[in-house]
mmCIF file of C-alpha atoms and ligand atoms in Angstrom:
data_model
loop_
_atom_site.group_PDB
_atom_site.id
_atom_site.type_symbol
_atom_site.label_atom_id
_atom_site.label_comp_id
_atom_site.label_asym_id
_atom_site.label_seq_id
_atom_site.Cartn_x
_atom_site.Cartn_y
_atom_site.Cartn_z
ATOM 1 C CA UNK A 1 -75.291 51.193 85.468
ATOM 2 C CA UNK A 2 -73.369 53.712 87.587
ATOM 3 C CA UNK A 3 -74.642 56.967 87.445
ATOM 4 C CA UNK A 4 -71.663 58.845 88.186
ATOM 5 C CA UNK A 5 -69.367 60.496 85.312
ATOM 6 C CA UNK A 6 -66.830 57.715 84.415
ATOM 7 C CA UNK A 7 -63.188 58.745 83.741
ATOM 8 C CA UNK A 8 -60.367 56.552 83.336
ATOM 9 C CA UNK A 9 -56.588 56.218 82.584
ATOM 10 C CA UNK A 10 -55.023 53.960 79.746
ATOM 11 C CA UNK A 11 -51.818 52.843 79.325
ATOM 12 C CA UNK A 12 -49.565 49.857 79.038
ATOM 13 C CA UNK A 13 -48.613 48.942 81.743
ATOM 14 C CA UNK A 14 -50.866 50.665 83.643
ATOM 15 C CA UNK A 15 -51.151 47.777 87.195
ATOM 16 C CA UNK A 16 -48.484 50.617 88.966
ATOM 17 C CA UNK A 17 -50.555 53.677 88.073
ATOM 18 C CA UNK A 18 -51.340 56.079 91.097
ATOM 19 C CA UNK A 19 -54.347 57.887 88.817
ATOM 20 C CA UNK A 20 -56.961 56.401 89.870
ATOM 21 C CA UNK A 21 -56.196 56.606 93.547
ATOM 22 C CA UNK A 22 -55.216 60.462 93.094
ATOM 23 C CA UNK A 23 -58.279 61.409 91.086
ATOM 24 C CA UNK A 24 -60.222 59.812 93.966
ATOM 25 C CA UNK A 25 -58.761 61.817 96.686
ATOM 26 C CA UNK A 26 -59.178 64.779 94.504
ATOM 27 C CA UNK A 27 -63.036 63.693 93.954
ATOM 28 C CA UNK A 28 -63.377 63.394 97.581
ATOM 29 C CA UNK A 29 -61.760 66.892 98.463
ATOM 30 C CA UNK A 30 -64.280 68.373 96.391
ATOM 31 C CA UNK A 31 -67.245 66.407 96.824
ATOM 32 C CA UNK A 32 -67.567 65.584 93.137
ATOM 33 C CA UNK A 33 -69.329 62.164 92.030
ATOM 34 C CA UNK A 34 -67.408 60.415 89.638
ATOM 35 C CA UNK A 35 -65.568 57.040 88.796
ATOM 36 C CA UNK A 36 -61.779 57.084 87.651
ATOM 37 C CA UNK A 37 -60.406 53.461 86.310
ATOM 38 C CA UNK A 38 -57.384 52.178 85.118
ATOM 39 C CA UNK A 39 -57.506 50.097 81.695
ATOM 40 C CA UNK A 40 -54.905 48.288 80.472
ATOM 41 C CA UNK A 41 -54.798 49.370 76.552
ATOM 42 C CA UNK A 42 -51.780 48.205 74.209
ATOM 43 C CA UNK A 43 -50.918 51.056 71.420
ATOM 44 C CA UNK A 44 -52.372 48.511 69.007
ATOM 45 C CA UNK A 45 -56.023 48.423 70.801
ATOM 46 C CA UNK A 46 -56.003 52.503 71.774
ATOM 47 C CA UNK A 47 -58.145 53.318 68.825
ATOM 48 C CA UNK A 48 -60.845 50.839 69.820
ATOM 49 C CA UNK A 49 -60.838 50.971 73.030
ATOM 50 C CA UNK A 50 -61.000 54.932 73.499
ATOM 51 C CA UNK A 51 -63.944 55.279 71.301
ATOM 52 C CA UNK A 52 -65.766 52.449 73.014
ATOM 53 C CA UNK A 53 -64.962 54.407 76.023
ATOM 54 C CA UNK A 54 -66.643 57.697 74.588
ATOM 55 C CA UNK A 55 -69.408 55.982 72.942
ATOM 56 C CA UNK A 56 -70.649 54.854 76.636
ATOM 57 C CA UNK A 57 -70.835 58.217 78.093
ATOM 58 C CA UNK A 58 -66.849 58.417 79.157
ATOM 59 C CA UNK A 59 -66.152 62.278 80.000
ATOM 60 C CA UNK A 60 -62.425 62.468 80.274
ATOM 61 C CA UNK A 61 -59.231 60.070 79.511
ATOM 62 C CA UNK A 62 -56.180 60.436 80.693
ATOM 63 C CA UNK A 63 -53.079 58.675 78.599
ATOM 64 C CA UNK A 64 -49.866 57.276 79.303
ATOM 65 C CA UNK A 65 -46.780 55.638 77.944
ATOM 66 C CA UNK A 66 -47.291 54.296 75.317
ATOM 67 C CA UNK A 67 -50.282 55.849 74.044
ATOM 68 C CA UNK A 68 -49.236 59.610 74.601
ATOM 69 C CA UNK A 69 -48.686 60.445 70.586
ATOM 70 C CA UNK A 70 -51.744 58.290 69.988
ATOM 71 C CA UNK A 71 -53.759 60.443 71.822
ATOM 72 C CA UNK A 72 -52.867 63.787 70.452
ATOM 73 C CA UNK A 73 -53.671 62.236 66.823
ATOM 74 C CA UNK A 74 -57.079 61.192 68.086
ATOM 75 C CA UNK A 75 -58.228 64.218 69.260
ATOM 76 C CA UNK A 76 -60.384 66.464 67.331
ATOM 77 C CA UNK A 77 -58.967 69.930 68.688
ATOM 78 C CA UNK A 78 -56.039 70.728 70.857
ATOM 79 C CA UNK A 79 -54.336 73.202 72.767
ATOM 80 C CA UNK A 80 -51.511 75.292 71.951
ATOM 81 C CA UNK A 81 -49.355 73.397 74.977
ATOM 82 C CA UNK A 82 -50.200 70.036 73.509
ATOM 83 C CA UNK A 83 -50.144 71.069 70.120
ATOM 84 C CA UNK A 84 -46.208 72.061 70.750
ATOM 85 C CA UNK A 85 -45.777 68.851 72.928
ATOM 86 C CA UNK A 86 -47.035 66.449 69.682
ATOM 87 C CA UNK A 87 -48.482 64.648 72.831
ATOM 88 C CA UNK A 88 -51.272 64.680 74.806
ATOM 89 C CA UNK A 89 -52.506 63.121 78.111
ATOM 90 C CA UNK A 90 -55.904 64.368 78.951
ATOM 91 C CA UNK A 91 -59.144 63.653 76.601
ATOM 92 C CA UNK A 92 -62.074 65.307 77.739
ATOM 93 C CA UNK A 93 -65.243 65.619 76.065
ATOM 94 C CA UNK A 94 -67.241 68.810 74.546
ATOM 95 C CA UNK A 95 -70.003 70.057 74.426
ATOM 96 C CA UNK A 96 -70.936 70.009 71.193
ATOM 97 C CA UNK A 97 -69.358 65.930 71.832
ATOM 98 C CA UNK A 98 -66.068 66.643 70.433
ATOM 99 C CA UNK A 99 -62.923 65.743 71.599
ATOM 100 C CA UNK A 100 -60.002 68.330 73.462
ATOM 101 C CA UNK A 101 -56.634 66.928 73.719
ATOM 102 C CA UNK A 102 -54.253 68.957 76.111
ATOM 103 C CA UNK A 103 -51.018 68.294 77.772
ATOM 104 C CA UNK A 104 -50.869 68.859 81.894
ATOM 105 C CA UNK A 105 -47.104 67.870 82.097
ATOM 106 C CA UNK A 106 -45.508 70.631 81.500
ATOM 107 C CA UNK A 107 -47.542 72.917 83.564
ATOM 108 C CA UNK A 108 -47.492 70.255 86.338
ATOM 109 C CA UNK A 109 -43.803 70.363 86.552
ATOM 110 C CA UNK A 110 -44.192 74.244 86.891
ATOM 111 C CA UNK A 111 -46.360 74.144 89.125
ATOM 112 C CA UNK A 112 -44.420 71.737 91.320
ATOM 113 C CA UNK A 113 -40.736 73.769 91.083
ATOM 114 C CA UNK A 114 -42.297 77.577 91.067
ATOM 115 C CA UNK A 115 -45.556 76.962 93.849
ATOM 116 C CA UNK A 116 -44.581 73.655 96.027
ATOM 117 C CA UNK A 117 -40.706 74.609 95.637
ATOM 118 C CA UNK A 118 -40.462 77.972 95.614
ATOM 119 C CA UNK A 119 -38.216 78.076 92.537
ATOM 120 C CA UNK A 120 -38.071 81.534 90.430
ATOM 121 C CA UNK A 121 -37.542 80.277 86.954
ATOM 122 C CA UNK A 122 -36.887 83.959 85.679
ATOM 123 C CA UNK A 123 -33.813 84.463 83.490
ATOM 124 C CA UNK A 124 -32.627 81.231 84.633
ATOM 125 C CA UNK A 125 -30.404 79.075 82.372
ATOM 126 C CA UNK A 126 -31.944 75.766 82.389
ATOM 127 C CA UNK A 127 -30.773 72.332 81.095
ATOM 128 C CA UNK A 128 -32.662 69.637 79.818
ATOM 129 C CA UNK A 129 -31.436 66.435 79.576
ATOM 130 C CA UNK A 130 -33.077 64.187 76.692
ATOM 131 C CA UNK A 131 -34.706 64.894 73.843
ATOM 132 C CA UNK A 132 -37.393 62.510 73.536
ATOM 133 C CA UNK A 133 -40.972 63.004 74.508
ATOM 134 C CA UNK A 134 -40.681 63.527 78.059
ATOM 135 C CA UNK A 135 -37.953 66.801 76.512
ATOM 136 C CA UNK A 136 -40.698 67.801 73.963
ATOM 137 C CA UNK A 137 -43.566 68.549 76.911
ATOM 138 C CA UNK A 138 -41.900 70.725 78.919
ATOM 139 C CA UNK A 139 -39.780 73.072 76.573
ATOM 140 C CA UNK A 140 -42.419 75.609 76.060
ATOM 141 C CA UNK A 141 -43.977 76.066 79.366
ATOM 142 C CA UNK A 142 -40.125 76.567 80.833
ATOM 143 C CA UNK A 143 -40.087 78.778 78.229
ATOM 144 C CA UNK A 144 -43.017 80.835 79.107
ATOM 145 C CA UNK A 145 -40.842 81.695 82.983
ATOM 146 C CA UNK A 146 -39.124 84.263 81.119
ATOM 147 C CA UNK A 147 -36.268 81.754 81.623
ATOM 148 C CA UNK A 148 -32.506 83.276 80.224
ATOM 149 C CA UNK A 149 -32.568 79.704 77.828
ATOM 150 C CA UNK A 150 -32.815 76.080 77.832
ATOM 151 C CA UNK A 151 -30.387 74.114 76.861
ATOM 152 C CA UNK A 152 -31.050 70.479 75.672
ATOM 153 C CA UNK A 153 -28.514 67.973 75.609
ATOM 154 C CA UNK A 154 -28.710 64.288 74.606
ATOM 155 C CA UNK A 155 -26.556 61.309 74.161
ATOM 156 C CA UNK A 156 -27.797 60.900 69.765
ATOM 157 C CA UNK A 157 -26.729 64.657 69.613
ATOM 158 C CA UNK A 158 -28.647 65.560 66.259
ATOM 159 C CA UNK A 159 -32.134 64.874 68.243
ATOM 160 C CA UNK A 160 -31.661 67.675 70.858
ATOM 161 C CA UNK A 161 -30.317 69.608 68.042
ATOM 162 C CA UNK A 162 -33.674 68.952 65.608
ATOM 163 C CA UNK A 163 -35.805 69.284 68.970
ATOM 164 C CA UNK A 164 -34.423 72.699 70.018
ATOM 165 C CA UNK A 165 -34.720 73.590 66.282
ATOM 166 C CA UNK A 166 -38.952 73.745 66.449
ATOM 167 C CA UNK A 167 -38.714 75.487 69.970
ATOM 168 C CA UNK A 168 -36.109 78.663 68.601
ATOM 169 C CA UNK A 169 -39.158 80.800 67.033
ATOM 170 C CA UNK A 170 -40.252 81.141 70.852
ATOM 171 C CA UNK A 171 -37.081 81.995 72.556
ATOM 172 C CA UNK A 172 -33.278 80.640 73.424
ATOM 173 C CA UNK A 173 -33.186 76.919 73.197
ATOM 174 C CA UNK A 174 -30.152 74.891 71.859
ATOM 175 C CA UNK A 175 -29.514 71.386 71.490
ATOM 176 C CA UNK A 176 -26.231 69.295 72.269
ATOM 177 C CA UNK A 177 -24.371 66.437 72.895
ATOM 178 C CA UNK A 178 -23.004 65.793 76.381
ATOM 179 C CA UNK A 179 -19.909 66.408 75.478
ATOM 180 C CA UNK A 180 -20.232 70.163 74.978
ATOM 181 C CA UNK A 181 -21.773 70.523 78.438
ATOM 182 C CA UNK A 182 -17.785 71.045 79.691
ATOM 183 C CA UNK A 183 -17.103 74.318 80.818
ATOM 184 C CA UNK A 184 -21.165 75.388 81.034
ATOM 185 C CA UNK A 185 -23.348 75.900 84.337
ATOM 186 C CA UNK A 186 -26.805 75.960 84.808
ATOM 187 C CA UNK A 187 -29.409 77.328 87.406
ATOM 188 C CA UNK A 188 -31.746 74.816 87.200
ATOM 189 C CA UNK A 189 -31.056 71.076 85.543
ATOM 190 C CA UNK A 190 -33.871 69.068 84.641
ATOM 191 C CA UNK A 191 -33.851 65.325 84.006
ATOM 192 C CA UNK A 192 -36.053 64.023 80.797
ATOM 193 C CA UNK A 193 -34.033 61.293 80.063
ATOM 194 C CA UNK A 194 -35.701 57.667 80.928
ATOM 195 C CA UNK A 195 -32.120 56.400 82.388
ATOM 196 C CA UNK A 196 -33.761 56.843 86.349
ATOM 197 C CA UNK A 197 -36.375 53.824 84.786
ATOM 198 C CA UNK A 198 -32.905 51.724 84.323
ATOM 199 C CA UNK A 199 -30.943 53.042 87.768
ATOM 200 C CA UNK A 200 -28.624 54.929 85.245
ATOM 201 C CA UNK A 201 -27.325 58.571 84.911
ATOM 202 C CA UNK A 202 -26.382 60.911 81.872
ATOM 203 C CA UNK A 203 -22.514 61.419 81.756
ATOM 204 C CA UNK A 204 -22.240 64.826 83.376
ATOM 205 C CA UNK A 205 -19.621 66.997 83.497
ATOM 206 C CA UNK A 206 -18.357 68.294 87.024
ATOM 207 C CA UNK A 207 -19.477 71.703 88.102
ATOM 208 C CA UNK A 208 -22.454 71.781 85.337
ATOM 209 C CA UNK A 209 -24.634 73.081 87.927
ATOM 210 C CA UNK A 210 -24.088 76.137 89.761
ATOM 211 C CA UNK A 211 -23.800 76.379 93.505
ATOM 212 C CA UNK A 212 -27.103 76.105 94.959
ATOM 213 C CA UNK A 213 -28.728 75.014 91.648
ATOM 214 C CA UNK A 214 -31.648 73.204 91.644
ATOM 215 C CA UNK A 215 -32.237 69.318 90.226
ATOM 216 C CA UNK A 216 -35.005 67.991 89.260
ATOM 217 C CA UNK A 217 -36.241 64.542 87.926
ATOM 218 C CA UNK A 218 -39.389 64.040 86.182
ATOM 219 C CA UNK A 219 -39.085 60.130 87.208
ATOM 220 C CA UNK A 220 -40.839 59.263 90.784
ATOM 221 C CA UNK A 221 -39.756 56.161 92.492
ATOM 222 C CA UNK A 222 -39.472 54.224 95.681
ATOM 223 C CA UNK A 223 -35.668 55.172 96.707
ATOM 224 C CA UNK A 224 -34.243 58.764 95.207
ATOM 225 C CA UNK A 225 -33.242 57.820 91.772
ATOM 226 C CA UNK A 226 -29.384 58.523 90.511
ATOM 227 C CA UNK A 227 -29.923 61.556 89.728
ATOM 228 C CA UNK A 228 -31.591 62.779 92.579
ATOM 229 C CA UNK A 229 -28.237 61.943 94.556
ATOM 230 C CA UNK A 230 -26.058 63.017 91.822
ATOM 231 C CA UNK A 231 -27.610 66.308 92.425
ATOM 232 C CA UNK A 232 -27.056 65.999 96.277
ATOM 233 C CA UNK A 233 -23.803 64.862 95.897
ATOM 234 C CA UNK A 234 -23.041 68.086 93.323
ATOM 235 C CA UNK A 235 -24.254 70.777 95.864
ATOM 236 C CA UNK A 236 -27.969 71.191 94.597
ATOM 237 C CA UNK A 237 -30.191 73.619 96.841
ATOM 238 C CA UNK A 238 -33.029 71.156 95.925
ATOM 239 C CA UNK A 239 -32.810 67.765 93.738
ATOM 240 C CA UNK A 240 -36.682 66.986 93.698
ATOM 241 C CA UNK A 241 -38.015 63.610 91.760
ATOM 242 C CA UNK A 242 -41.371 63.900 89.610
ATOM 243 C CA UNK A 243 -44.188 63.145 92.659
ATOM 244 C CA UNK A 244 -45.141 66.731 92.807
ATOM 245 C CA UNK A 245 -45.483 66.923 89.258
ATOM 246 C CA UNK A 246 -47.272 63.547 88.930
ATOM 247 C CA UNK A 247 -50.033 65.095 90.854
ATOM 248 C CA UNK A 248 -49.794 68.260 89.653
ATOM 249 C CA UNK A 249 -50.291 67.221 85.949
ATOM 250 C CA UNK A 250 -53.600 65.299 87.527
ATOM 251 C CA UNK A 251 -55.016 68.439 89.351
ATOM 252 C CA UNK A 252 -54.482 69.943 85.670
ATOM 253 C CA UNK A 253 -56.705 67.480 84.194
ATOM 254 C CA UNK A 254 -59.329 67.104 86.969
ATOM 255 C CA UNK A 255 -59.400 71.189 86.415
ATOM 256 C CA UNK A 256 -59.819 70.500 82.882
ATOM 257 C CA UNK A 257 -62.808 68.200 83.390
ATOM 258 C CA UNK A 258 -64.909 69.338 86.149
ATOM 259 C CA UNK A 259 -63.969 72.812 86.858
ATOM 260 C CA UNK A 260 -62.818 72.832 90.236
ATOM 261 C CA UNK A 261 -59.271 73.055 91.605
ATOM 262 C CA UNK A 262 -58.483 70.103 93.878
ATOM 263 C CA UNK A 263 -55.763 70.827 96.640
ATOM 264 C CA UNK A 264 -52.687 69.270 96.076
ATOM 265 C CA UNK A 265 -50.755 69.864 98.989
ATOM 266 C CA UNK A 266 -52.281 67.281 100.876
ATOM 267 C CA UNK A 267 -52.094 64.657 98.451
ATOM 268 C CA UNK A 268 -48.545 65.142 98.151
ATOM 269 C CA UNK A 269 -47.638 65.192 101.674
ATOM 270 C CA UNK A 270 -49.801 61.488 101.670
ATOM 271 C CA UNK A 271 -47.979 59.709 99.300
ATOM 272 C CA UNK A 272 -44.738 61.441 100.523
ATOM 273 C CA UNK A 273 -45.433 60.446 103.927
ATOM 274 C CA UNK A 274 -46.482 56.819 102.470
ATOM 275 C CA UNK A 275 -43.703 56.353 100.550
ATOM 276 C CA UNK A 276 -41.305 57.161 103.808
ATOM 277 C CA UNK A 277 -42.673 54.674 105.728
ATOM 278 C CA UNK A 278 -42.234 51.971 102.697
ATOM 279 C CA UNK A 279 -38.645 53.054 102.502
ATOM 280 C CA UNK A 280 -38.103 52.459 107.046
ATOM 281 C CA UNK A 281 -39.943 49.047 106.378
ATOM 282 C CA UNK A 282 -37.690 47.671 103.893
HETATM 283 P P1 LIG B 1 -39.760 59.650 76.622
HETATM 284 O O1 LIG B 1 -40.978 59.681 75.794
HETATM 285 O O2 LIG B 1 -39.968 59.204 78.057
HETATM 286 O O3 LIG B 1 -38.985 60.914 76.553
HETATM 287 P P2 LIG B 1 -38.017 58.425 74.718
HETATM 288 O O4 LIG B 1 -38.668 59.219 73.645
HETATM 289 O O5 LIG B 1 -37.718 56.981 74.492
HETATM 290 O O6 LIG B 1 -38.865 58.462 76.046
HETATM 291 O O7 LIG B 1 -36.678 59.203 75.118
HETATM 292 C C1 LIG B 1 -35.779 58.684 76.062
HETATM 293 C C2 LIG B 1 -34.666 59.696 76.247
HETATM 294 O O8 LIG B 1 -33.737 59.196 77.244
HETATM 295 C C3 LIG B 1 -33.851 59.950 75.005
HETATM 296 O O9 LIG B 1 -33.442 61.297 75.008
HETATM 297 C C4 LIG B 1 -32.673 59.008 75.192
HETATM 298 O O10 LIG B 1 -31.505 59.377 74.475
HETATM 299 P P3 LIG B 1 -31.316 58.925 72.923
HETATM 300 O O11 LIG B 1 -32.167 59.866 72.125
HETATM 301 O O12 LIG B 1 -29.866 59.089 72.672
HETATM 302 O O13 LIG B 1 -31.769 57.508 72.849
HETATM 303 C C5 LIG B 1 -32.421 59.154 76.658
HETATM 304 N N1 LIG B 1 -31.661 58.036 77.229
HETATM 305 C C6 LIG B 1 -32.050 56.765 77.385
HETATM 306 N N2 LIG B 1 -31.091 56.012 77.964
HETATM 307 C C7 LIG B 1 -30.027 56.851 78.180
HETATM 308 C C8 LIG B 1 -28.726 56.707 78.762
HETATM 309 N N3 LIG B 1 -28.313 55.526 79.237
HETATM 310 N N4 LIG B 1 -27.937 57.790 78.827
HETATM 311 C C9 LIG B 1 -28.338 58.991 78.353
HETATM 312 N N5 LIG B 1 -29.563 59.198 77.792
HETATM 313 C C10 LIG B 1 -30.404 58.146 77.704
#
């Protein structure tokens, strides 16, 4: 039996995830000994399967789609971020051998727009599109950038509406349908939607964003996705896809679990640079 700490990622699928190969380079850059799977766990089997996972000695899970809202009713305690998120993507063991839940992807998209991108948040007016999960993670650490106020709009119109509804008590945050977005403009626009998965794009006005705005997707794929180039094509300073979040969210949770800060800087440049030269060999 391996001696090393044993962390792992679930999800379904999960043969794509870049997790494991992240958490490695992290381990590496700070010369901690531990082993980071991927498991292939269907919502039906999370229950089972994440308390086999504990009961051998597992330290720290980290959960994706679909498992997410499974994994924030598992854990024992939570944080205030993934208490408001009603999700949770890192499980890490106790002390005492109970189990933390906490939610990295909203800080890692922070951390990705206000440290690898430069972008001041502050009184900005900020638009979400979608209101689903994706929405739900990152409303309250926007909110906590002193932003002006988010606006969430959705194609089922009554969702952003009852989402914005449990975010008001902490600051300016509406809900819409698409429709209403005529005549508005926003600083920084925000993609949460899962149309990049399907190569489609939310019906958006012209002139929603402001000249020199800033786009940015929380999807992460091969070519940029639609709305990447929509923002491109609508005079964005920066339309950024979800890589430097991806790994942010990751450094969050190796934080979480060993108590070092990984680098991420040169993890992002690698897969950016590796992801370049898939794109010239095609
Ligand atoms: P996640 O957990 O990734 O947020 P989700 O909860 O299924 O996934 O939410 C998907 C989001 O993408 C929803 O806001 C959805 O809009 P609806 O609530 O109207 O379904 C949005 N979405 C999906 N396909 C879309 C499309 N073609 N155009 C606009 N929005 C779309």
């Amino acid at each position: 039996m391996s001696l090393k700490d044993q962390y792992a990622v679930f999800g379904c699928p999960i043969k794509h995830s870049k997790s494991p190969r992240i958490h490695q380079l992290f381990a590496q850059q700070t010369d901690q000994s531990l082993d980071y799977s991927a498991q292939e766990v269907p919502a039906e089997q999370f229950i089972e399967a994440v308390k086999a996972f504990f009961a051998k000695g597992g330290k720290g899970l980290n959960c994706t789609i679909p498992l997410k809202e499974l994994a924030w009713a598992f854990a024992d305690l939570k944080t205030e971020r993934a208490q408001l998120a009603k999700a949770v993507n890192t499980l890490a063991v106790q002390v005492d051998g109970s189990i933390l839940g906490d939610n990295t992807d909203g800080i890692g998209l922070i951390k990705d727009l206000t440290e690898n991108h430069q972008v001041n948040l502050v009184k900005s007016k900020v638009l979400i599109l979608g209101a689903g999960g994706a929405s739900r993670g990152i409303i309250k650490p926007i909110l906590d950038q002193q932003v002006d106020s988010i606006v969430i709009a959705n194609r089922t119109e009554v969702k952003a509406v009852e989402l914005a509804a449990e975010f008001v008590h902490l600051g300016s945050v509406q809900g819409c349908g698409f429709s209403d977005l005529e005549h508005q403009q926003f600083d920084v626009i925000i993609n949460a939607t899962s149309t990049s998965l399907t190569g489609e794009l939310p019906p958006l006005p012209n002139n929603v964003l402001r000249e020199k705005g800033i786009c940015y997707d929380l999807a992460y794929a091969l070519e940029p996705t639609r709305f990447v180039t929509w923002g491109l094509d609508n005079g964005a300073l920066k339309s950024l896809d979800g890589l430097g979040m991806l790994i942010e969210q990751a450094a969050e949770a190796f934080y979480i679990w060993r108590d070092v800060r990984p680098k991420t800087q040169p993890v992002i440049e690698l897969f950016d640079t590796e992801r370049k030269q898939c794109r010239s060999s095609l």
